[in-house]
Short mmCIF file of C-alpha atoms in Angstrom, two decimals:
data_model
loop_
_atom_site.label_atom_id
_atom_site.label_comp_id
_atom_site.label_asym_id
_atom_site.label_seq_id
_atom_site.Cartn_x
_atom_site.Cartn_y
_atom_site.Cartn_z
CA MET A 1342 -17.70 30.96 -51.87
CA GLU A 1343 -20.39 32.15 -49.51
CA ALA A 1344 -24.08 31.47 -50.63
CA GLU A 1345 -25.46 34.29 -48.66
CA SER A 1346 -23.49 36.97 -50.28
CA ARG A 1347 -25.13 36.21 -53.75
CA LYS A 1348 -28.60 37.67 -53.15
CA LEU A 1349 -28.46 40.04 -56.13
CA LEU A 1350 -28.63 37.87 -59.08
CA LEU A 1351 -30.55 38.89 -62.15
CA LEU A 1352 -33.20 36.70 -63.91
CA LEU A 1353 -32.57 36.87 -67.63
CA PRO A 1354 -32.32 34.44 -70.52
CA VAL A 1355 -30.06 31.88 -73.36
CA PHE A 1356 -27.64 32.05 -76.11
CA LEU A 1357 -25.83 28.85 -77.25
CA CYS A 1358 -23.63 27.63 -80.11
CA CYS A 1359 -22.80 24.02 -79.84
CA PHE A 1360 -19.19 22.92 -80.57
CA VAL A 1361 -17.28 19.76 -79.84
CA GLY A 1362 -14.23 19.71 -77.60
CA VAL A 1363 -10.69 20.25 -78.79
CA SER A 1364 -7.47 18.42 -77.76
CA ARG A 1365 -5.49 21.40 -76.35
CA ALA A 1366 -5.81 23.41 -73.25
CA GLN A 1367 -8.00 26.47 -73.79
CA SER A 1368 -6.93 29.78 -72.45
CA TYR A 1369 -10.24 30.92 -71.29
CA ILE A 1370 -11.19 27.86 -69.12
CA GLY A 1371 -9.98 27.78 -65.55
CA VAL A 1372 -10.97 25.89 -62.35
CA ASN A 1373 -10.93 26.83 -58.69
CA TYR A 1374 -8.96 24.43 -56.48
CA GLY A 1375 -10.54 24.84 -52.98
CA GLU A 1376 -8.95 22.99 -50.10
CA VAL A 1377 -11.58 22.90 -47.28
CA ALA A 1378 -11.46 19.22 -47.30
CA ASP A 1379 -9.80 16.34 -45.51
CA ASN A 1380 -9.77 13.88 -48.33
CA LEU A 1381 -8.00 15.65 -51.43
CA PRO A 1382 -5.92 13.50 -53.66
CA PRO A 1383 -2.18 13.79 -53.53
CA VAL A 1384 -0.96 16.94 -55.42
CA ASP A 1385 0.75 14.95 -58.19
CA GLU A 1386 -2.53 13.10 -58.96
CA THR A 1387 -4.33 16.46 -58.96
CA VAL A 1388 -1.70 17.81 -61.49
CA LYS A 1389 -2.10 14.56 -63.66
CA LEU A 1390 -5.80 15.14 -63.60
CA LEU A 1391 -5.48 18.81 -64.79
CA LYS A 1392 -2.97 17.83 -67.52
CA SER A 1393 -5.59 15.47 -69.01
CA THR A 1394 -7.99 18.27 -69.45
CA THR A 1395 -8.39 21.58 -71.51
CA ILE A 1396 -8.21 23.51 -68.17
CA SER A 1397 -5.37 26.07 -68.53
CA LYS A 1398 -5.85 28.07 -65.34
CA VAL A 1399 -6.19 27.40 -61.70
CA ARG A 1400 -7.38 29.54 -58.92
CA LEU A 1401 -6.12 29.00 -55.41
CA TYR A 1402 -7.75 30.71 -52.59
CA GLY A 1403 -4.48 31.16 -50.85
CA VAL A 1404 -0.94 30.03 -51.46
CA ASP A 1405 -0.09 26.37 -51.81
CA ALA A 1406 3.50 25.85 -52.41
CA GLY A 1407 2.93 22.08 -53.31
CA ILE A 1408 0.40 22.77 -56.02
CA ILE A 1409 2.28 25.81 -57.36
CA ARG A 1410 5.58 24.01 -57.72
CA ALA A 1411 3.87 21.00 -59.17
CA LEU A 1412 2.30 23.00 -61.90
CA ALA A 1413 5.63 24.55 -62.82
CA GLY A 1414 6.34 23.99 -66.56
CA THR A 1415 2.96 22.65 -67.40
CA GLY A 1416 1.53 25.75 -69.19
CA ILE A 1417 -1.16 26.03 -66.48
CA SER A 1418 -1.29 29.52 -65.05
CA LEU A 1419 -2.23 30.32 -61.54
CA VAL A 1420 -4.13 32.96 -59.58
CA VAL A 1421 -3.17 32.88 -55.89
CA GLY A 1422 -4.96 34.71 -52.97
CA VAL A 1423 -4.27 36.94 -50.30
CA ALA A 1424 -6.38 36.27 -47.10
CA ASN A 1425 -8.86 38.90 -45.93
CA GLY A 1426 -7.16 38.69 -42.59
CA ASP A 1427 -3.80 39.85 -44.09
CA ILE A 1428 -5.17 42.93 -45.91
CA PRO A 1429 -4.82 45.53 -43.10
CA SER A 1430 -1.18 44.75 -42.45
CA LEU A 1431 -0.36 44.90 -46.17
CA ALA A 1432 -2.24 48.11 -46.41
CA ALA A 1433 -0.49 49.70 -43.48
CA ASP A 1434 3.01 48.84 -44.30
CA PRO A 1435 4.62 48.46 -47.70
CA ALA A 1436 7.55 46.38 -46.10
CA ALA A 1437 4.84 43.90 -45.03
CA ALA A 1438 3.78 43.77 -48.71
CA SER A 1439 7.16 43.15 -49.77
CA ARG A 1440 7.66 40.39 -47.09
CA TRP A 1441 4.44 38.67 -48.31
CA LEU A 1442 5.57 38.82 -51.93
CA ALA A 1443 8.92 37.33 -51.10
CA ALA A 1444 7.40 34.44 -49.20
CA ASN A 1445 4.38 33.57 -51.54
CA VAL A 1446 5.34 34.62 -54.92
CA LEU A 1447 8.99 35.28 -55.55
CA PRO A 1448 10.10 31.62 -54.71
CA PHE A 1449 7.92 30.17 -57.41
CA VAL A 1450 8.35 32.55 -60.43
CA PRO A 1451 9.17 32.40 -63.24
CA ALA A 1452 9.15 28.51 -63.09
CA SER A 1453 5.47 28.51 -62.26
CA THR A 1454 3.33 31.12 -64.03
CA ILE A 1455 1.24 33.32 -61.50
CA SER A 1456 -0.88 35.58 -63.50
CA VAL A 1457 -3.02 37.30 -60.75
CA VAL A 1458 -2.82 37.77 -57.14
CA ALA A 1459 -6.53 38.09 -55.72
CA VAL A 1460 -6.17 40.55 -52.94
CA GLY A 1461 -9.09 39.29 -50.66
CA ASN A 1462 -12.24 37.48 -51.42
CA GLU A 1463 -15.50 39.22 -51.52
CA VAL A 1464 -14.28 42.18 -49.29
CA LEU A 1465 -16.48 44.86 -50.63
CA GLU A 1466 -19.61 42.70 -49.88
CA SER A 1467 -18.30 41.82 -46.50
CA GLY A 1468 -19.74 44.51 -44.43
CA ASP A 1469 -16.45 45.27 -42.86
CA ALA A 1470 -15.92 48.83 -43.72
CA SER A 1471 -12.44 49.10 -42.32
CA LEU A 1472 -11.46 45.94 -44.24
CA ALA A 1473 -12.93 47.52 -47.59
CA ALA A 1474 -10.98 50.75 -46.88
CA ALA A 1475 -7.78 48.76 -46.70
CA LEU A 1476 -8.25 46.86 -49.87
CA LEU A 1477 -6.79 49.44 -52.45
CA PRO A 1478 -3.81 50.37 -50.16
CA ALA A 1479 -3.05 46.62 -50.00
CA MET A 1480 -3.37 46.15 -53.84
CA GLN A 1481 -1.12 49.28 -54.53
CA ASN A 1482 1.58 48.18 -51.90
CA LEU A 1483 1.75 44.49 -53.44
CA ARG A 1484 2.03 45.90 -56.89
CA ALA A 1485 4.77 48.30 -56.05
CA ALA A 1486 6.67 45.42 -54.47
CA ALA A 1487 6.05 43.34 -57.37
CA ALA A 1488 7.49 46.12 -59.68
CA ALA A 1489 10.49 46.60 -57.38
CA ALA A 1490 11.26 42.68 -57.46
CA GLY A 1491 11.61 43.02 -61.33
CA ASP A 1492 11.70 39.97 -63.59
CA GLY A 1493 9.25 37.10 -62.90
CA ALA A 1494 6.89 39.30 -60.57
CA ALA A 1495 6.61 42.56 -62.55
CA GLY A 1496 3.98 41.37 -64.89
CA ILE A 1497 1.69 39.92 -62.35
CA LYS A 1498 -1.68 41.58 -61.95
CA PHE A 1499 -3.30 42.62 -58.71
CA SER A 1500 -7.10 42.52 -58.23
CA THR A 1501 -9.83 41.48 -55.89
CA VAL A 1502 -12.87 39.04 -56.30
CA ASN A 1503 -16.40 40.43 -56.04
CA THR A 1504 -19.87 38.69 -56.13
CA MET A 1505 -22.92 39.97 -58.00
CA ALA A 1506 -23.98 41.78 -54.88
CA VAL A 1507 -21.73 44.67 -55.79
CA LEU A 1508 -24.62 45.47 -58.25
CA ALA A 1509 -27.46 47.53 -57.00
CA GLN A 1510 -29.16 47.15 -60.36
CA SER A 1511 -28.83 44.37 -62.84
CA ASP A 1512 -32.10 43.62 -64.52
CA PRO A 1513 -32.09 44.26 -67.52
CA PRO A 1514 -28.33 44.11 -68.15
CA SER A 1515 -28.42 47.70 -69.82
CA THR A 1516 -29.26 49.27 -66.25
CA GLY A 1517 -26.44 47.52 -64.53
CA ALA A 1518 -25.10 49.77 -61.76
CA PHE A 1519 -22.84 49.40 -58.69
CA HIS A 1520 -24.08 50.01 -55.12
CA PRO A 1521 -23.83 53.74 -54.27
CA GLU A 1522 -22.47 52.71 -50.74
CA ILE A 1523 -19.26 51.28 -52.33
CA ALA A 1524 -19.19 53.72 -55.19
CA SER A 1525 -16.29 55.76 -53.75
CA GLN A 1526 -13.99 52.78 -53.01
CA LEU A 1527 -15.00 50.92 -56.04
CA GLN A 1528 -14.14 54.02 -58.24
CA GLN A 1529 -10.74 54.11 -56.88
CA ILE A 1530 -10.28 50.40 -57.18
CA LEU A 1531 -11.32 50.55 -60.85
CA GLY A 1532 -8.98 53.43 -61.52
CA PHE A 1533 -6.28 51.13 -60.16
CA LEU A 1534 -7.27 48.15 -62.31
CA SER A 1535 -7.49 50.39 -65.41
CA LYS A 1536 -4.14 51.92 -64.97
CA THR A 1537 -2.45 48.57 -64.22
CA SER A 1538 -4.39 46.59 -67.01
CA ALA A 1539 -5.71 44.28 -64.16
CA PRO A 1540 -9.16 42.57 -64.54
CA PHE A 1541 -12.19 42.96 -62.53
CA MET A 1542 -13.07 39.69 -61.02
CA ILE A 1543 -16.68 38.63 -60.66
CA ASN A 1544 -18.62 35.41 -59.41
CA PRO A 1545 -21.86 35.14 -61.48
CA TYR A 1546 -24.00 32.11 -60.36
CA PRO A 1547 -27.12 31.36 -62.35
CA TYR A 1548 -27.84 28.51 -59.84
CA PHE A 1549 -28.84 31.12 -57.17
CA ALA A 1550 -31.11 32.93 -59.61
CA TYR A 1551 -32.97 29.71 -60.13
CA GLN A 1552 -33.14 29.04 -56.62
CA SER A 1553 -35.08 32.49 -56.16
CA ASP A 1554 -37.37 31.77 -59.03
CA PRO A 1555 -37.66 27.88 -59.55
CA ARG A 1556 -39.84 27.74 -62.74
CA PRO A 1557 -39.07 25.57 -65.76
CA GLU A 1558 -38.58 28.60 -67.83
CA THR A 1559 -36.17 30.02 -65.58
CA LEU A 1560 -34.14 26.62 -65.37
CA ALA A 1561 -33.99 26.69 -69.06
CA PHE A 1562 -32.17 30.08 -69.54
CA CYS A 1563 -29.92 29.11 -66.69
CA LEU A 1564 -28.92 25.96 -68.15
CA PHE A 1565 -28.25 27.09 -71.70
CA GLN A 1566 -31.37 25.24 -72.95
CA PRO A 1567 -33.94 26.25 -75.55
CA ASN A 1568 -36.13 29.23 -74.33
CA ALA A 1569 -37.98 32.08 -75.80
CA GLY A 1570 -35.48 34.66 -74.36
CA ARG A 1571 -36.07 37.97 -73.05
CA VAL A 1572 -35.50 41.49 -74.65
CA ASP A 1573 -33.62 44.18 -72.74
CA ALA A 1574 -36.13 47.18 -73.18
CA GLY A 1575 -33.04 49.69 -73.01
CA SER A 1576 -30.58 48.09 -75.34
CA LYS A 1577 -33.22 46.12 -77.47
CA ILE A 1578 -30.78 43.05 -77.26
CA LYS A 1579 -32.36 39.66 -76.75
CA TYR A 1580 -30.62 37.64 -74.24
CA THR A 1581 -30.87 33.74 -74.23
CA ASN A 1582 -28.86 32.85 -71.12
CA MET A 1583 -28.35 33.95 -67.65
CA PHE A 1584 -24.46 34.00 -67.89
CA ASP A 1585 -24.23 36.55 -70.62
CA ALA A 1586 -26.98 38.64 -69.12
CA GLN A 1587 -25.17 38.69 -65.85
CA LEU A 1588 -21.81 39.60 -67.41
CA ASP A 1589 -23.45 42.24 -69.63
CA ALA A 1590 -25.01 43.83 -66.30
CA VAL A 1591 -21.44 43.99 -65.09
CA LYS A 1592 -20.13 45.51 -68.25
CA SER A 1593 -22.83 48.03 -68.14
CA ALA A 1594 -22.03 48.94 -64.66
CA LEU A 1595 -18.37 49.57 -65.55
CA GLY A 1596 -19.35 51.58 -68.32
CA ARG A 1597 -21.74 53.78 -66.21
CA VAL A 1598 -18.71 54.63 -63.92
CA GLY A 1599 -16.49 55.41 -66.79
CA TYR A 1600 -14.41 51.98 -66.70
CA GLY A 1601 -15.87 50.19 -69.58
CA ASN A 1602 -12.36 49.37 -70.83
CA VAL A 1603 -11.62 47.17 -67.70
CA GLU A 1604 -11.39 43.40 -68.64
CA ILE A 1605 -13.91 41.19 -66.77
CA VAL A 1606 -12.76 37.78 -65.51
CA VAL A 1607 -15.27 35.20 -64.15
CA ALA A 1608 -13.58 34.13 -60.87
CA GLU A 1609 -16.24 31.66 -59.97
CA THR A 1610 -19.32 30.06 -61.47
CA GLY A 1611 -20.83 26.50 -61.18
CA TRP A 1612 -23.66 24.31 -60.24
CA PRO A 1613 -24.05 21.92 -57.28
CA THR A 1614 -24.62 18.21 -57.87
CA LYS A 1615 -26.77 17.85 -54.78
CA GLY A 1616 -28.41 20.02 -51.97
CA ASP A 1617 -30.83 19.98 -49.09
CA ALA A 1618 -34.58 19.66 -49.50
CA GLY A 1619 -35.05 23.45 -49.86
CA GLU A 1620 -32.25 23.96 -52.51
CA ALA A 1621 -34.15 23.93 -55.83
CA GLY A 1622 -32.33 22.50 -58.87
CA ALA A 1623 -29.31 21.25 -57.09
CA THR A 1624 -28.81 17.94 -58.98
CA ALA A 1625 -26.17 16.14 -61.01
CA ASP A 1626 -28.19 16.32 -64.21
CA ASN A 1627 -28.48 20.24 -63.79
CA ALA A 1628 -24.86 20.46 -63.01
CA LYS A 1629 -23.76 18.67 -66.03
CA ALA A 1630 -26.22 20.72 -68.18
CA TYR A 1631 -24.97 24.17 -66.84
CA VAL A 1632 -21.35 23.37 -66.94
CA SER A 1633 -21.10 21.46 -70.23
CA ASN A 1634 -23.21 23.99 -71.99
CA LEU A 1635 -21.30 26.89 -70.57
CA VAL A 1636 -18.12 25.28 -71.74
CA ALA A 1637 -19.55 24.74 -75.14
CA HIS A 1638 -20.71 28.54 -75.08
CA LEU A 1639 -17.02 29.65 -74.22
CA ARG A 1640 -15.74 27.41 -77.00
CA SER A 1641 -17.94 29.09 -79.51
CA GLY A 1642 -15.84 32.29 -79.05
CA ALA A 1643 -19.17 34.29 -79.46
CA GLY A 1644 -18.71 36.23 -76.20
CA THR A 1645 -21.62 38.23 -74.87
CA PRO A 1646 -23.77 40.72 -76.88
CA LEU A 1647 -21.73 43.67 -75.24
CA MET A 1648 -18.48 41.83 -75.53
CA PRO A 1649 -18.93 39.86 -78.75
CA GLY A 1650 -16.18 37.71 -80.35
CA LYS A 1651 -14.13 36.91 -77.37
CA SER A 1652 -14.70 34.47 -74.57
CA VAL A 1653 -14.55 35.79 -71.13
CA ASP A 1654 -11.79 33.91 -68.88
CA THR A 1655 -13.82 31.75 -66.78
CA TYR A 1656 -13.00 29.70 -63.64
CA LEU A 1657 -15.24 26.98 -62.91
CA PHE A 1658 -16.21 26.15 -59.39
CA ALA A 1659 -14.85 23.77 -58.35
CA LEU A 1660 -12.37 21.00 -59.01
CA TYR A 1661 -13.27 18.79 -56.10
CA ASP A 1662 -16.13 18.68 -53.59
CA GLU A 1663 -14.94 20.14 -50.26
CA ASP A 1664 -16.40 18.07 -47.49
CA LEU A 1665 -15.39 20.43 -44.57
CA LYS A 1666 -17.30 23.54 -45.93
CA PRO A 1667 -20.07 24.91 -43.45
CA GLY A 1668 -23.56 25.79 -44.65
CA PRO A 1669 -26.08 23.88 -46.78
CA THR A 1670 -25.21 20.51 -48.72
CA SER A 1671 -24.82 22.33 -51.97
CA GLU A 1672 -21.77 24.34 -50.63
CA ARG A 1673 -19.87 20.91 -50.38
CA SER A 1674 -21.19 19.55 -53.74
CA PHE A 1675 -19.80 21.75 -56.66
CA GLY A 1676 -17.02 19.49 -57.60
CA LEU A 1677 -16.34 18.60 -61.24
CA TYR A 1678 -14.55 15.55 -59.98
CA HIS A 1679 -14.92 13.49 -56.76
CA THR A 1680 -11.67 13.12 -54.70
CA ASP A 1681 -11.23 9.65 -55.99
CA LEU A 1682 -10.46 11.33 -59.28
CA THR A 1683 -13.58 10.12 -61.03
CA MET A 1684 -15.91 12.46 -62.81
CA ALA A 1685 -18.87 13.90 -61.00
CA TYR A 1686 -20.33 14.34 -64.54
CA ASP A 1687 -18.86 14.88 -68.06
CA ALA A 1688 -18.42 18.64 -68.53
CA GLY A 1689 -16.55 18.21 -71.76
CA LEU A 1690 -13.15 19.02 -70.31
CA THR A 1691 -11.14 15.95 -71.32
CA SER A 1692 -8.30 16.66 -73.69
CA SER A 1693 -8.37 13.37 -75.47
CA GLY A 1694 -10.78 14.84 -78.13
CA SER A 1695 -13.93 13.75 -76.40
CA ALA A 1696 -16.25 16.23 -74.67
CA ALA A 1697 -19.61 16.17 -73.24
CA SER A 1698 -22.42 17.26 -75.57
CA PRO A 1699 -24.18 20.32 -74.52
CA SER A 1700 -26.78 18.76 -72.44
CA ASN A 1701 -30.56 19.33 -71.84
CA GLY A 1702 -29.95 17.27 -68.65
CA GLY A 1703 -29.42 13.45 -68.54
CA GLY A 1704 -27.06 11.62 -66.24
CA GLY A 1705 -24.06 9.78 -67.64
CA GLY A 1706 -21.36 11.55 -69.52
CA ALA A 1707 -21.67 11.69 -73.37
CA THR A 1708 -18.73 11.87 -75.50
CA ALA A 1709 -18.26 13.53 -79.02
CA GLN A 1710 -19.74 11.35 -81.67
CA PRO A 1711 -19.26 11.53 -85.52
CA SER A 1712 -21.48 13.95 -87.42
CA ALA A 1713 -24.88 12.41 -88.15
CA GLY A 1714 -25.59 14.07 -91.28
CA GLY A 1715 -28.90 14.25 -92.79
CA TRP A 1716 -31.54 16.82 -91.75
CA CYS A 1717 -33.10 17.78 -88.43
CA VAL A 1718 -36.84 18.26 -88.31
CA ALA A 1719 -39.76 18.60 -85.93
CA SER A 1720 -40.69 15.07 -84.42
CA ALA A 1721 -44.25 13.94 -85.02
CA GLY A 1722 -45.27 14.13 -81.11
CA ALA A 1723 -43.92 17.70 -80.43
CA THR A 1724 -46.54 20.17 -79.24
CA GLU A 1725 -46.99 23.53 -80.99
CA ALA A 1726 -45.99 25.28 -77.83
CA ASP A 1727 -42.69 23.46 -77.83
CA LEU A 1728 -42.11 24.19 -81.39
CA GLN A 1729 -42.76 27.73 -80.97
CA ALA A 1730 -40.30 27.92 -78.15
CA ASP A 1731 -37.71 26.04 -80.16
CA LEU A 1732 -38.30 28.22 -83.28
CA ASP A 1733 -37.59 31.29 -81.34
CA TYR A 1734 -34.76 29.83 -79.65
CA ALA A 1735 -33.03 28.58 -82.92
CA CYS A 1736 -33.52 31.86 -84.98
CA ALA A 1737 -31.94 33.71 -82.02
CA GLN A 1738 -28.56 31.90 -82.53
CA VAL A 1739 -25.40 33.27 -84.09
CA GLY A 1740 -24.96 31.71 -87.60
CA VAL A 1741 -28.71 30.72 -87.93
CA ASP A 1742 -30.48 32.28 -90.86
CA CYS A 1743 -34.15 32.38 -90.61
CA SER A 1744 -34.84 34.79 -93.47
CA ALA A 1745 -36.32 31.95 -95.58
CA ILE A 1746 -39.32 31.70 -93.25
CA GLN A 1747 -40.07 35.28 -93.06
CA PRO A 1748 -43.01 36.66 -95.23
CA GLY A 1749 -41.83 36.46 -98.93
CA GLY A 1750 -39.29 33.96 -98.15
CA ALA A 1751 -38.87 30.63 -100.07
CA CYS A 1752 -39.89 28.72 -96.96
CA PHE A 1753 -42.67 30.80 -95.60
CA ASP A 1754 -45.22 28.70 -96.99
CA PRO A 1755 -46.74 26.66 -95.47
CA ASN A 1756 -47.17 29.34 -92.77
CA THR A 1757 -47.39 27.04 -89.77
CA VAL A 1758 -45.39 26.76 -86.65
CA ARG A 1759 -44.47 23.07 -87.35
CA ALA A 1760 -43.00 24.15 -90.79
CA HIS A 1761 -41.12 27.10 -89.69
CA ALA A 1762 -39.76 25.31 -86.68
CA ALA A 1763 -38.52 22.44 -88.70
CA TYR A 1764 -36.52 24.67 -90.99
CA ALA A 1765 -35.05 26.78 -87.98
CA MET A 1766 -34.13 23.50 -86.11
CA ASN A 1767 -32.28 22.21 -89.23
CA GLN A 1768 -30.47 25.61 -89.65
CA LEU A 1769 -29.21 25.44 -86.09
CA TYR A 1770 -28.35 21.69 -86.47
CA GLN A 1771 -26.21 22.28 -89.57
CA ALA A 1772 -24.56 25.47 -88.13
CA ALA A 1773 -23.69 23.76 -84.97
CA GLY A 1774 -21.71 20.94 -86.41
CA ARG A 1775 -24.40 18.21 -87.34
CA HIS A 1776 -23.90 16.11 -84.34
CA PRO A 1777 -26.91 14.19 -82.73
CA TRP A 1778 -27.28 16.40 -79.67
CA ASN A 1779 -27.62 19.26 -81.83
CA CYS A 1780 -30.97 17.75 -82.97
CA ASP A 1781 -32.72 17.23 -79.67
CA PHE A 1782 -34.50 20.38 -78.54
CA ARG A 1783 -35.97 18.60 -75.55
CA GLN A 1784 -37.06 15.67 -77.65
CA SER A 1785 -39.22 17.64 -80.04
CA ALA A 1786 -36.85 17.02 -83.08
CA THR A 1787 -35.56 14.10 -84.85
CA LEU A 1788 -32.92 13.20 -87.59
CA THR A 1789 -34.08 12.26 -90.84
CA SER A 1790 -32.46 10.87 -94.04
CA ASP A 1791 -35.23 12.13 -96.34
CA ASN A 1792 -34.63 15.35 -97.64
CA PRO A 1793 -37.53 17.72 -96.40
CA SER A 1794 -36.94 20.35 -99.19
CA TYR A 1795 -39.77 21.12 -101.40
CA GLY A 1796 -40.33 23.54 -104.42
CA SER A 1797 -38.03 26.44 -103.89
CA CYS A 1798 -37.54 25.83 -100.24
CA VAL A 1799 -34.23 24.20 -99.79
CA TYR A 1800 -33.19 22.65 -96.55
CA THR A 1801 -29.30 22.85 -95.86
CA GLY A 1802 -27.79 19.53 -95.32
CA GLY A 1803 -27.77 15.98 -96.86
#
């Protein structure tokens, strides 16, 4: 991951459905296993750790025979990488591609599941025109070699990983468009991906968007916390989280060049637990909030507004901190786990049935708790401004019906922000699973055992 290549990040809003953890690995949650470190745990300990989580995919930046063999038979699939420096020779000589495959893939399949070979990393944004020109021929030669190898390799997909910097326009999402300088090469690559049913791999990082605009409202929609959201003037869609907005910008860009059918895979996304003085938002609390809420969002199955009903395969960055990475402190601080195998924070990934609650911040790991029951209402000390933001947020969520507080509805009167917010908060609390953390709203809500229903206005719950 190179921070300087992520300068084009859009600033858009938060959509969240809150769900507790499950006990099985989940097909859409992966993790990046970076190895730029001198203190990584033994491979067998890493595999044991992975098997204790709901992570079902691992992305390597190269080919590590030890980790690939150790994951054989675990059900955890792998993305392996071709180094940028190998691309020219693979592009120039089909025999070189066959040799690369024979050395780096064929010895491990089908015992280990290799789903994708990522040919190069952030090549199109590298500024190296000759390397970018060699990218597609290398992908084509490798795929031809895999097809010729037959069983075990024939089904492997070949793609490449891009940053959001491939977009010239991303705000609002409906205007998403690729940079014209790479349009010709990208058009051909997308044709290859479409023809071979391979994914377009992208690295969205809300963290960098917040760094460029470090306001509280920006942090809220980057962290999947309650916020007013923003409406895309073109599509009229209200976005309430940065992650969905960035992915839909990519989806729009793909559609604009005629390849809206190409699947999107998030190759990297994450948040650092610490940073240098000038790195706004790089804290453990924010990392926990972003990653745990992202995991909850993926588990909801809601997808994005332009890709509804299906979670996009997402590889979290990263499994461990990498102490030898150059650059600012944040580059060495994205680990979900410390290299002593303890959690950096609880992201809700353990497979024992416990999961971090979608967090508004906070330090230690929270675990899933029994349903609290009762009703969720506005707290006495909540300000009208907070309640208005919570009202807008709650009513924007899937599964929340706010028709009763519209004019003519059973709960419209009293027509006050406090009354309407209380109704909407309770609707979201009930829809999300009735867990204590579903009734937090930045401490502007509270649980009660007293039924707040009145007259013909009925609050769900009890």
